[in-house]
Coordinates of C-alpha atoms and ligand atoms in Angstrom, one line a residue:
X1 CA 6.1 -68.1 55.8
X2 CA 8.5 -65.6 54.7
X3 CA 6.9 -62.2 52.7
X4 CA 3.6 -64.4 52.7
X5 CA 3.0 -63.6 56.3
X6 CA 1.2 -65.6 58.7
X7 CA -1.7 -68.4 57.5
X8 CA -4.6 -68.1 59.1
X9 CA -5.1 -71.2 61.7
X10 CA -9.0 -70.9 61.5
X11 CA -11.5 -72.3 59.7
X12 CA -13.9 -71.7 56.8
X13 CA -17.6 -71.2 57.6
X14 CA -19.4 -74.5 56.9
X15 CA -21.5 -72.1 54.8
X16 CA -18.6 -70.8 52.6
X17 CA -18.3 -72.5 49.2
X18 CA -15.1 -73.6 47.5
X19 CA -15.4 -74.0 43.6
X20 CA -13.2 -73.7 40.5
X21 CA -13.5 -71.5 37.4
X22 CA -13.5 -71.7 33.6
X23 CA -14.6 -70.2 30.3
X24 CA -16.3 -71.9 27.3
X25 CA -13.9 -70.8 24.3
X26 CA -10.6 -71.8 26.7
X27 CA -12.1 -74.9 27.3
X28 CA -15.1 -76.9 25.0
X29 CA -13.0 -76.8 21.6
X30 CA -15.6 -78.5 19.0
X31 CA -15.8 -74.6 17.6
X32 CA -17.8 -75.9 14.7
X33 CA -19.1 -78.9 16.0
X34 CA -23.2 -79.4 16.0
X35 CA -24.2 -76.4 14.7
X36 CA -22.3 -73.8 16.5
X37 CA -21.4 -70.7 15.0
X38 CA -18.7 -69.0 14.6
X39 CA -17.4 -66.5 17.4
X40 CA -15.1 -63.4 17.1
X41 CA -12.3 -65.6 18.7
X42 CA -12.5 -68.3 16.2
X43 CA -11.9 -66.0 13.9
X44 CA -9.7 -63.3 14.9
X45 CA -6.9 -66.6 15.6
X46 CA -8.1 -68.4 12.4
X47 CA -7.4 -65.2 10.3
X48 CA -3.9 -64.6 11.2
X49 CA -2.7 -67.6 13.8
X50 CA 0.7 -65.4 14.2
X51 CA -2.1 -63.7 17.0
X52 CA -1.0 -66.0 19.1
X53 CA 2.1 -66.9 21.0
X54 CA 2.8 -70.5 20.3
X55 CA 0.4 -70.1 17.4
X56 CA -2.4 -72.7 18.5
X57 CA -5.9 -71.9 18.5
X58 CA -8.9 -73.3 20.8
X59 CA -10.6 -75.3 18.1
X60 CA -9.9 -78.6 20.3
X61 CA -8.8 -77.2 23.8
X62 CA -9.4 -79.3 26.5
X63 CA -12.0 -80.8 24.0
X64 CA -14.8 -80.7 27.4
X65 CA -17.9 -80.4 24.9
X66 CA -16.8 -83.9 24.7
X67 CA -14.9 -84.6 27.8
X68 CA -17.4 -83.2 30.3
X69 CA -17.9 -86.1 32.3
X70 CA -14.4 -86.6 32.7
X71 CA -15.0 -82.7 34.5
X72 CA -17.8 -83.4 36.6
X73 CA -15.7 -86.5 37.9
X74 CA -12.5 -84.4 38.1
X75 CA -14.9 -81.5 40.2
X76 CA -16.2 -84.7 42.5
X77 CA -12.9 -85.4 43.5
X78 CA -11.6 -82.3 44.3
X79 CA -14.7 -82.2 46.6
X80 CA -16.1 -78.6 45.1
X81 CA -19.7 -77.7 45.7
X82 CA -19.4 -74.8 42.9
X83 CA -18.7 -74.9 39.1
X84 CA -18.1 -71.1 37.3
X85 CA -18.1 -72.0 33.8
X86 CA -19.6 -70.4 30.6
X87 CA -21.8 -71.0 28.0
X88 CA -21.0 -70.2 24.4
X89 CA -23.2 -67.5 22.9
X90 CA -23.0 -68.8 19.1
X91 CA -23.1 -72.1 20.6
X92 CA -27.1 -71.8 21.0
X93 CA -27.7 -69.0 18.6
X94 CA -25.3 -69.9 16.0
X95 CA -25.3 -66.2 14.7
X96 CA -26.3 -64.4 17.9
X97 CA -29.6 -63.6 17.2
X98 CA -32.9 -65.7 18.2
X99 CA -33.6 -66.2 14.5
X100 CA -32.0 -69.3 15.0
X101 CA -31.6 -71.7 17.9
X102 CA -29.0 -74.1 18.0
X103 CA -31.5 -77.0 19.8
X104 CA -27.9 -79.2 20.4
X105 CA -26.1 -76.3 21.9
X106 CA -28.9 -76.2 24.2
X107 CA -29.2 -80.1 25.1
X108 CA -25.7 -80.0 25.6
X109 CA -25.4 -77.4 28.2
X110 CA -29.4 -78.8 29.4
X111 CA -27.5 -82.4 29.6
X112 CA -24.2 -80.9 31.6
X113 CA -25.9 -78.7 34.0
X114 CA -28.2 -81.7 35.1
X115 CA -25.4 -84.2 35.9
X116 CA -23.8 -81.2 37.6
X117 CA -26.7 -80.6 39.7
X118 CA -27.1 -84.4 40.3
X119 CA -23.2 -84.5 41.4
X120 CA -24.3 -82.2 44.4
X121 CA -21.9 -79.0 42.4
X122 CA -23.8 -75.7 41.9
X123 CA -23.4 -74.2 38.7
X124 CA -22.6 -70.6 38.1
X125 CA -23.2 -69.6 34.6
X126 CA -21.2 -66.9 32.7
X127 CA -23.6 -65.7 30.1
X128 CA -20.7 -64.2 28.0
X129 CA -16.8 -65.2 28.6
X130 CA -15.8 -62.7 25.5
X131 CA -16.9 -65.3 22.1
X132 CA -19.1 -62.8 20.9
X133 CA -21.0 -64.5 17.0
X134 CA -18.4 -63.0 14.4
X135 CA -22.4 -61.8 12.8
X136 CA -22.7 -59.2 15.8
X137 CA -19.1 -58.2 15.5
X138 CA -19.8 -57.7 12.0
X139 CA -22.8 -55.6 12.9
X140 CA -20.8 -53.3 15.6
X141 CA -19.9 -55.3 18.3
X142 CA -19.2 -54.0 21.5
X143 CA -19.9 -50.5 20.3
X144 CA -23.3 -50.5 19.0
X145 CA -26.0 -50.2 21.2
X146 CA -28.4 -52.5 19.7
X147 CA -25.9 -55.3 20.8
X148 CA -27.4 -55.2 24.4
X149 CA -31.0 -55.8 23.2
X150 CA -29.4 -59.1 21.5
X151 CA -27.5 -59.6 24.2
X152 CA -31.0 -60.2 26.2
X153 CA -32.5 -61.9 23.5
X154 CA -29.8 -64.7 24.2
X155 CA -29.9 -64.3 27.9
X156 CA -33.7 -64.9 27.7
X157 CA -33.3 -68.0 26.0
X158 CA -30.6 -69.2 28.4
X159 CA -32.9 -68.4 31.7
X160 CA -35.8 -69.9 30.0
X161 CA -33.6 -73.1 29.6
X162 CA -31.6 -73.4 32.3
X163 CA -32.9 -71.4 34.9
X164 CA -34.7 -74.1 36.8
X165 CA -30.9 -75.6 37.5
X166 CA -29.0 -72.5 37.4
X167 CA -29.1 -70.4 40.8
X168 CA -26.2 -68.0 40.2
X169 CA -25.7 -65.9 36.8
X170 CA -22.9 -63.5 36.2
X171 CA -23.9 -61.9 32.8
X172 CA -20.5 -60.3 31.8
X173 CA -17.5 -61.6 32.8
X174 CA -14.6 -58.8 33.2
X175 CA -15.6 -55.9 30.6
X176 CA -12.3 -53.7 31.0
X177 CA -10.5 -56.5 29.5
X178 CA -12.8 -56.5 26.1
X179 CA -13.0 -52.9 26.1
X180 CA -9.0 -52.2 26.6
X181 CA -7.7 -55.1 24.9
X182 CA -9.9 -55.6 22.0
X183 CA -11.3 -51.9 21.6
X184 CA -8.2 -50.3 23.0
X185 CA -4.7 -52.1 22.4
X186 CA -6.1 -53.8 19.6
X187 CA -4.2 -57.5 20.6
X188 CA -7.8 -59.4 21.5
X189 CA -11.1 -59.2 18.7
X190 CA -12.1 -56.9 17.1
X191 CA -8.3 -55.9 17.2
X192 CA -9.5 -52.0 16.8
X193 CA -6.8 -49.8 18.9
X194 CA -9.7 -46.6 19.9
X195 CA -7.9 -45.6 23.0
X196 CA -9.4 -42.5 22.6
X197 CA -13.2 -43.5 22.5
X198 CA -14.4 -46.9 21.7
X199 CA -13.0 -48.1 25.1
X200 CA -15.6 -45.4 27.1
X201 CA -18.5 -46.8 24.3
X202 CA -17.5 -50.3 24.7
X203 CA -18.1 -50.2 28.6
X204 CA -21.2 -47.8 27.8
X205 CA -22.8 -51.0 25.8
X206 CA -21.3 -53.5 27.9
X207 CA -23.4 -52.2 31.2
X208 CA -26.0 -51.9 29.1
X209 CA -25.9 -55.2 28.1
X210 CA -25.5 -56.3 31.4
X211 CA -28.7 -54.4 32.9
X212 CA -30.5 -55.8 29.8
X213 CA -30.4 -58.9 31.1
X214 CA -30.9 -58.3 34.2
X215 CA -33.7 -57.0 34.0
X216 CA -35.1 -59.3 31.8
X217 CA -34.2 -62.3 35.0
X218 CA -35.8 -59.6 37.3
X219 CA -39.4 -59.6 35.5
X220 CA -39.6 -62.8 33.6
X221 CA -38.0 -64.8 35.6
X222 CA -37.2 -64.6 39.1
X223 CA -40.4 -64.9 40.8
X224 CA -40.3 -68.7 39.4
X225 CA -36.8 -69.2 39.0
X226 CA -35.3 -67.1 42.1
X227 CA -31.8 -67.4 41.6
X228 CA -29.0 -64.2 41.3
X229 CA -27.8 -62.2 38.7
X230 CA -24.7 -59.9 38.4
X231 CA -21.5 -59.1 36.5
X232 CA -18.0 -59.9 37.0
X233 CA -15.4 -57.2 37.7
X234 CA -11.4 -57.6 37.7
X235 CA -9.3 -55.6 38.8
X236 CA -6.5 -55.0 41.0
X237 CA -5.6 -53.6 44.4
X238 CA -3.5 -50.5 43.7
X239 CA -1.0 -49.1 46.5
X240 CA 0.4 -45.6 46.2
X241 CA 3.7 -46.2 45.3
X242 CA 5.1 -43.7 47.8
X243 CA 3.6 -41.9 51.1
X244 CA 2.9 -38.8 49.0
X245 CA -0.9 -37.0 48.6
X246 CA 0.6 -37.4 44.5
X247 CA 0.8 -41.2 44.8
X248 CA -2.3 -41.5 46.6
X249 CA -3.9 -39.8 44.4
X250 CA -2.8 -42.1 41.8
X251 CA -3.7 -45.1 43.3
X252 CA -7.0 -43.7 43.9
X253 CA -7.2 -42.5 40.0
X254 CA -6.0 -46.4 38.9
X255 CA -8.8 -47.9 40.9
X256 CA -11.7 -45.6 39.4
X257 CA -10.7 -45.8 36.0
X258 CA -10.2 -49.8 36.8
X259 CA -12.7 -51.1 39.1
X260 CA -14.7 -47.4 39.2
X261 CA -15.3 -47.3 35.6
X262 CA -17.7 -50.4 35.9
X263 CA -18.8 -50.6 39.2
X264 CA -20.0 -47.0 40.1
X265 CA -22.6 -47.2 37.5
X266 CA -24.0 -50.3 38.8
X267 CA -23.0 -49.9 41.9
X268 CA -23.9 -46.7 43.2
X269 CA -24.9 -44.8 39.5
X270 CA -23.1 -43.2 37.1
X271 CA -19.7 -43.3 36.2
X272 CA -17.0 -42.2 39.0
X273 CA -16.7 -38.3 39.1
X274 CA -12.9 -38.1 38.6
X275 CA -13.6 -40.1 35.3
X276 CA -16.1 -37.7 34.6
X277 CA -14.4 -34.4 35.1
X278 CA -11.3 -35.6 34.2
X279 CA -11.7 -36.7 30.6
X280 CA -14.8 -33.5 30.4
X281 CA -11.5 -31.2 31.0
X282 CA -9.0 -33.2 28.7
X283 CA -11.7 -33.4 26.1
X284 CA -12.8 -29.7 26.0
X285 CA -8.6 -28.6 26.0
X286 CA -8.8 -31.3 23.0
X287 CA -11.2 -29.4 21.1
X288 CA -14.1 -31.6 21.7
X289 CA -17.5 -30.1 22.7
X290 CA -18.2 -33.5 24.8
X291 CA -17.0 -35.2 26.5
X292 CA -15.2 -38.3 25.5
X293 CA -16.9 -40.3 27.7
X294 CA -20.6 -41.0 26.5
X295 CA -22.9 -39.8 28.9
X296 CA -25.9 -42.1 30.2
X297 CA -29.4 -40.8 29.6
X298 CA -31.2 -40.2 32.9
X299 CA -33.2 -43.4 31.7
X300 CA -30.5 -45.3 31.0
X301 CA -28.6 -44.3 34.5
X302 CA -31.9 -45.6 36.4
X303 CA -31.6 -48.5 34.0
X304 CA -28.1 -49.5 35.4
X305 CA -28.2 -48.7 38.6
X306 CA -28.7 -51.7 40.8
X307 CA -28.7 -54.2 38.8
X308 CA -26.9 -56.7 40.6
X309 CA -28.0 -59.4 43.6
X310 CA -24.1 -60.0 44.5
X311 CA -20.6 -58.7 43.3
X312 CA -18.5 -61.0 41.1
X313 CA -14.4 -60.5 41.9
X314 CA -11.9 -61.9 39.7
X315 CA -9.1 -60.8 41.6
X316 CA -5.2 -61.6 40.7
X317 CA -2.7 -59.4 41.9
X318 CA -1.9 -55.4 42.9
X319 CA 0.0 -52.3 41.3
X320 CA 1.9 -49.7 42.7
X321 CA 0.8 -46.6 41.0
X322 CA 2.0 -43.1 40.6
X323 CA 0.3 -39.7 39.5
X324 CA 2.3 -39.0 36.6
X325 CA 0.4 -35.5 36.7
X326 CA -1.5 -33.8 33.4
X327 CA 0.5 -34.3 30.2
X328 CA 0.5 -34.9 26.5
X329 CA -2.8 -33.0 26.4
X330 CA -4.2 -32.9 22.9
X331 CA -3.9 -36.5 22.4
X332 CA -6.9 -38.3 23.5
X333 CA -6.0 -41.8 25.2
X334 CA -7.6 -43.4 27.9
X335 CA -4.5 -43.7 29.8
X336 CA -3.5 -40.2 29.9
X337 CA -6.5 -39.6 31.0
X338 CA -6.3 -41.9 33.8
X339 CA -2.7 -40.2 34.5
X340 CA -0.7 -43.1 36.5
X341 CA 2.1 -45.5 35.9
X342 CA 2.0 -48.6 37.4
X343 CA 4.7 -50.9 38.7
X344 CA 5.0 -53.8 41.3
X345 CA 6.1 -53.9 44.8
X346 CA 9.9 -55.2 45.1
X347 CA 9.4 -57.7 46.9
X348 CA 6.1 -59.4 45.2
X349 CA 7.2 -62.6 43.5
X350 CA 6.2 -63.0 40.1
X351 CA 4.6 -65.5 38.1
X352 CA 5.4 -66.5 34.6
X353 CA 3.1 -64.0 32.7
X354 CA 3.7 -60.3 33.2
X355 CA 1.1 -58.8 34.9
X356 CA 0.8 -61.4 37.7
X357 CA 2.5 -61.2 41.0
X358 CA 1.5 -62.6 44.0
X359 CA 0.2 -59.5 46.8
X360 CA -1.6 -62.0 49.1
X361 CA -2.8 -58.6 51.0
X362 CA -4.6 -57.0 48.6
X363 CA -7.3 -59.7 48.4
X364 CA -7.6 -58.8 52.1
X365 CA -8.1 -54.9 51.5
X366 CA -9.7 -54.9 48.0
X367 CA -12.8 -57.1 49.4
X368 CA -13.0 -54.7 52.2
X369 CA -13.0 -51.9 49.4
X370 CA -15.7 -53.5 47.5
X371 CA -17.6 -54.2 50.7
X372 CA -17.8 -50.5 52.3
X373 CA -17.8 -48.9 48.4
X374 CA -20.4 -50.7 47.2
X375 CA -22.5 -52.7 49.8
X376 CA -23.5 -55.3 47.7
X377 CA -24.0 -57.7 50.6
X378 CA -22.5 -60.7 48.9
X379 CA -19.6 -61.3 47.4
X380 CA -18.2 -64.3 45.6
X381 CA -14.5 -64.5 44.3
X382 CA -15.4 -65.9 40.8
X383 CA -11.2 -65.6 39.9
X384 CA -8.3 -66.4 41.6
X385 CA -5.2 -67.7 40.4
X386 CA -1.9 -68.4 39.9
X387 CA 0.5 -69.1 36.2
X388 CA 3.3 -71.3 36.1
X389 CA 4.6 -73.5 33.5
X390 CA 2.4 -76.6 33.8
X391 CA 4.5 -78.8 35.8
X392 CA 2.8 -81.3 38.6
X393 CA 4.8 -80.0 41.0
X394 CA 3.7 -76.5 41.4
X395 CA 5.0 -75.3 45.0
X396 CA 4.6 -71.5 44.0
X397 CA 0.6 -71.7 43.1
X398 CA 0.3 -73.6 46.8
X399 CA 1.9 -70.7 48.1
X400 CA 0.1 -68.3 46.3
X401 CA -3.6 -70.0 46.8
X402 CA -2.4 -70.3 50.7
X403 CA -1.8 -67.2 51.2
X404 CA -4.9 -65.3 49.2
X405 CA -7.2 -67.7 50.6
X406 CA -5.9 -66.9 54.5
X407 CA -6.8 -62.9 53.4
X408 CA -10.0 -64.1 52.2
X409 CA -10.5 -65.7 55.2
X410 CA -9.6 -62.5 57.8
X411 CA -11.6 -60.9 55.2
X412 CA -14.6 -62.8 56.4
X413 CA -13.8 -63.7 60.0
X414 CA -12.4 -60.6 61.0
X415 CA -13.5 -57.9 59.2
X416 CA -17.2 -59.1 58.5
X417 CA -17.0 -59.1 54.8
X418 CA -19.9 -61.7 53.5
X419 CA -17.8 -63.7 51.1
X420 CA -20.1 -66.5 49.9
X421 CA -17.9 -68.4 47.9
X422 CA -14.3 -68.4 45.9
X423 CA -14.0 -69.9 42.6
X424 CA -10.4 -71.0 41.7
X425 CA -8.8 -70.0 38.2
X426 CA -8.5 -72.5 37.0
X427 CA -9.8 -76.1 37.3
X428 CA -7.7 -77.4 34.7
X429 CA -5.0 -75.9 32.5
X430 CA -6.6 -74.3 29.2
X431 CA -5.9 -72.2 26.0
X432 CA -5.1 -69.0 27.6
X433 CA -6.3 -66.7 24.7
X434 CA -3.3 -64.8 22.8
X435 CA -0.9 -66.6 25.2
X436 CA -2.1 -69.7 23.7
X437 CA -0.6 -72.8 25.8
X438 CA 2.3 -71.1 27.1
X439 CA 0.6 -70.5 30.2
X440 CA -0.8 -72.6 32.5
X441 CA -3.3 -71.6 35.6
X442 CA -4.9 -75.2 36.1
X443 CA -4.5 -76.9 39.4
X444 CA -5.1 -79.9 37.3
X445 CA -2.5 -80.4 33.9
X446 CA -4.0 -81.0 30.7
X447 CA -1.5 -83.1 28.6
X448 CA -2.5 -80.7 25.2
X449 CA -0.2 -83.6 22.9
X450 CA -2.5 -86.0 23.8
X451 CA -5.7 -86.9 22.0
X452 CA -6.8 -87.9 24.8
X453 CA -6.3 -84.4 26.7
X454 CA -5.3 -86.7 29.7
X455 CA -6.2 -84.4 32.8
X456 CA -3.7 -85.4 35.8
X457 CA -3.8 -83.6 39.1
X458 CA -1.4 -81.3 40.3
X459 CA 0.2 -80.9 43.4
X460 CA -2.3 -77.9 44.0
X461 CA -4.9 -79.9 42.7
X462 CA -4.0 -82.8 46.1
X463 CA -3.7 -79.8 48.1
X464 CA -6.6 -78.1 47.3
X465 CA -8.6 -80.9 47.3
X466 CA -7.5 -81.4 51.4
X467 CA -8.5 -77.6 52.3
X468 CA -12.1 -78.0 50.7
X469 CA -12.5 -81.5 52.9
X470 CA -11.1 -79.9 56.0
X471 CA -11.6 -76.6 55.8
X472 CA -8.4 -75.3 57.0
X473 CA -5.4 -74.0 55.2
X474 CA -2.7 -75.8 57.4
X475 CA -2.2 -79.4 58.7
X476 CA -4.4 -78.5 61.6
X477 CA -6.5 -75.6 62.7
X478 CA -8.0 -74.9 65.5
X479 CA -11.2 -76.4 66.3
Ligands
GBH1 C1 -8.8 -63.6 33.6 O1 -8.6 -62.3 33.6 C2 -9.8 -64.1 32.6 O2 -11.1 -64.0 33.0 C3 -9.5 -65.6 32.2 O3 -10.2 -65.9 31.0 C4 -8.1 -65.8 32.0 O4 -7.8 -67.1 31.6 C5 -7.4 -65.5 33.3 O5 -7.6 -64.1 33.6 C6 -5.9 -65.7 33.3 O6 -5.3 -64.8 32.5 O7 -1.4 -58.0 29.4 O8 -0.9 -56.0 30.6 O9 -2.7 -56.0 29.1 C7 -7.7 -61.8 34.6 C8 -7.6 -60.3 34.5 C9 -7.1 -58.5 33.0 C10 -5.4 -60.1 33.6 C11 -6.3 -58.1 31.8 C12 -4.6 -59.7 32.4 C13 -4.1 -57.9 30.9 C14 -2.9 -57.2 31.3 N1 -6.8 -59.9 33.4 N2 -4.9 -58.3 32.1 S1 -1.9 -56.8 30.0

């Protein structure tokens, strides 16, 4: 239909899994409940509620701490066999550290995960969904490097707990956004603006957070447990914005510094070398006698490299990007140093936040980047959606879903890429962080005036629902 192009009249692979996605802090509410601690979220929104747009915070959200039946059920009947949700890291260790254990932060998730399991749904677990404990914000955050040796102390306690249920972990879900939101623009926790260098540390500790834990699943673990372990990378797919070798090269400069920037090291080891050489030049001309971006030991590049068992997509939309050339030299910023401006293509409809237009294709051609960059031999698509402004009848996320899910779908049938399994963003509307409840990515509406937090399908949600029975994205495919 139209600039969607043509829907695919085949079927999924019986072995293909459709899910839905959330995250614990958009979702649980009870932020003090039980003996949970306090996360930097709770906080950063508490302390000044003018952070967010309409001004609401996520201590009640969907309220699913409580309401989690009313999920599973809701999961049921949409038909899913996967559930990508998180668990809260002061939820269990109130103030991130093993000192102390939150025993009803662990029953709770112990309690969930079994009735998941038992409703024939296979959980993936997101270890951390950004809610760092305030304490380890307090005591650096995202740019010390001790943080990653809590960060396994929690994930130890997790696998030791729910690893007999839980198959599929992704240990960090989409570390560009914490590290150039809330270490770089300053608009998510900690709210620090170091676009000069805290964004390069905060992805330094981040991956090493990451291999912390994964090597901790690899030796404790996995012999017993033998599930998989990885991270959880967004990013978009970037088309020169003009024929030129300039463009080109700028779409090839916004995907390293995007997607690069966290997956080479795991990947294929060591950050990408136009990073490298790039910010190594700007830095030196800058007066600097490093480089800006912190080098990994050799022992820490072994450390890294590898350490996944999949590769976790949240994928959204694409850019046009342009090489804007070297400039403004002298003032240390991550984004001259990636050198593009990005725009959209003209004809890409756009949602109702700013960043998100649908570009159905680029699913098709970023998983066929991801598979021949990286070989990770599976890939799930732990992210996919579309905002709109919460209405049952939502047409344009039909659309949208229809058409991403068809390039997923030539993706695996005729290009051979091994997607495992797609995770929708998002099974029900939910506190979309500083956008608050303005926005709304659910396939199912959450009525937020409501004590209740009545959950009513959406017309996506009925739709959906049919392509997971039948497989097929149209009234009939072929058999
Ligand atoms: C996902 O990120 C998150 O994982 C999820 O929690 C969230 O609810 C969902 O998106 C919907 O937003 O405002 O120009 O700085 C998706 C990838 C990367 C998209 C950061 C927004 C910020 C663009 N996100 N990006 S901008």
């Amino acid at each position: 239909p139209g600039i969607l192009g043509q829907i695919s009249n085949k079927k999924f692979p019986e072995s293909f899994q459709f899910g839905a996605a959330t995250a614990a802090y958009q979702i649980e509410g009870a932020w003090d409940e039980d003996g949970k601690g306090e996360s930097m979220w709770d906080r950063f929104i508490h302390e000044d509620p003018d952070r967010v747009k309409d001004r609401q915070n996520a201590d009640i959200a969907c309220d699913s701490y409580h309401k989690w039946r009313e999920d599973i059920e809701l999961l049921k009947e949409l038909g899913v066999t996967l559930y990508r949700f998180s668990v809260s890291w002061p939820r269990i260790l109130p103030n991130g550290t093993p000192n102390k254990i939150n025993q009803a932060g662990i029953d709770h998730y112990k309690t969930f995960i079994k009735a998941l399991k038992e409703a024939g749904i296979e959980p993936i677990v997101t270890l951390y969904h950004w809610d760092l404990p305030q304490h380890l914000l307090e005591l650096g955050g995202w740019l010390n490097e001790q943080i990653a040796d809590y960060f396994g102390e929690y994930a130890r306690i997790a696998f030791k707990n729910f690893g007999d249920d839980v198959k599929i972990w992704a240990t960090i879900n989409e570390p560009k956004s914490t590290c150039l939101i809330g270490y770089g623009a300053g608009d998510s926790p900690p709210g620090l603006k170091l676009v000069a260098d805290g964004v390069y540390q905060c992805a330094k500790v981040q991956l090493l957070a990451h291999a912390k834990a994964y090597h901790i699943y690899d030796d404790e673990f996995r012999a017993q447990q033998g599930g998989r372990i990885s991270l959880v990378l967004d990013t978009t797919y970037n088309e020169p914005a003009s024929d030129s070798d300039a463009d080109k090269f700028g779409a090839e400069l916004e995907t390293e510094f995007n997607l690069g920037w966290y997956a080479n090291p795991v990947y294929i080891g060591d950050w990408p070398e136009l990073m490298k050489t790039r910010i190594a030049n700007r830095s030196r001309q800058e007066g600097y006698s490093f480089s800006r971006l912190p080098e990994f030991t050799a022992e820490q590049l072994k450390y890294v490299n590898g350490t996944f068992d999949y590769f976790g997509l949240n994928m959204y939309t694409g850019l046009t990007a342009q090489y804007t050339g070297e400039f403004d030299i002298g003032e240390p910023n991550y984004y001259l140093d990636k050198g593009t401006s990005t725009s959209h293509g003209a004809d890409w409809t756009p949602s109702t936040v700013s960043w998100l237009y649908s570009y159905p294709v680029g699913m098709r051609k970023l998983l066929n980047l991801v598979w021949n960059k990286y070989n990770p031999g599976t890939i799930y698509v732990t992210e996919n959606g579309w905002a709109s402004d919460g209405s049952l009848n939502d047409q344009g996320r039909i659309d949208y879903l229809q058409a991403y899910l068809s390039n997923l779908l030539d993706a695996i049938l005729e290009d051979g890429v091994n997607v495992a399994g797609y995770t929708t963003w998002s099974l029900m509307d939910n506190f979309e962080w500083t956008e608050g409840y303005t926005q709304k990515f659910g396939i199912i509406h959450v009525d937020f005036d409501s004590p209740n937090r009545t959950r009513t399908f959406k017309e996506s949600g009925r739709w959906y629902q049919k392509v997971v029975a039948t497989r097929c994205l149209i009234d009939s495919c072929d058999e």
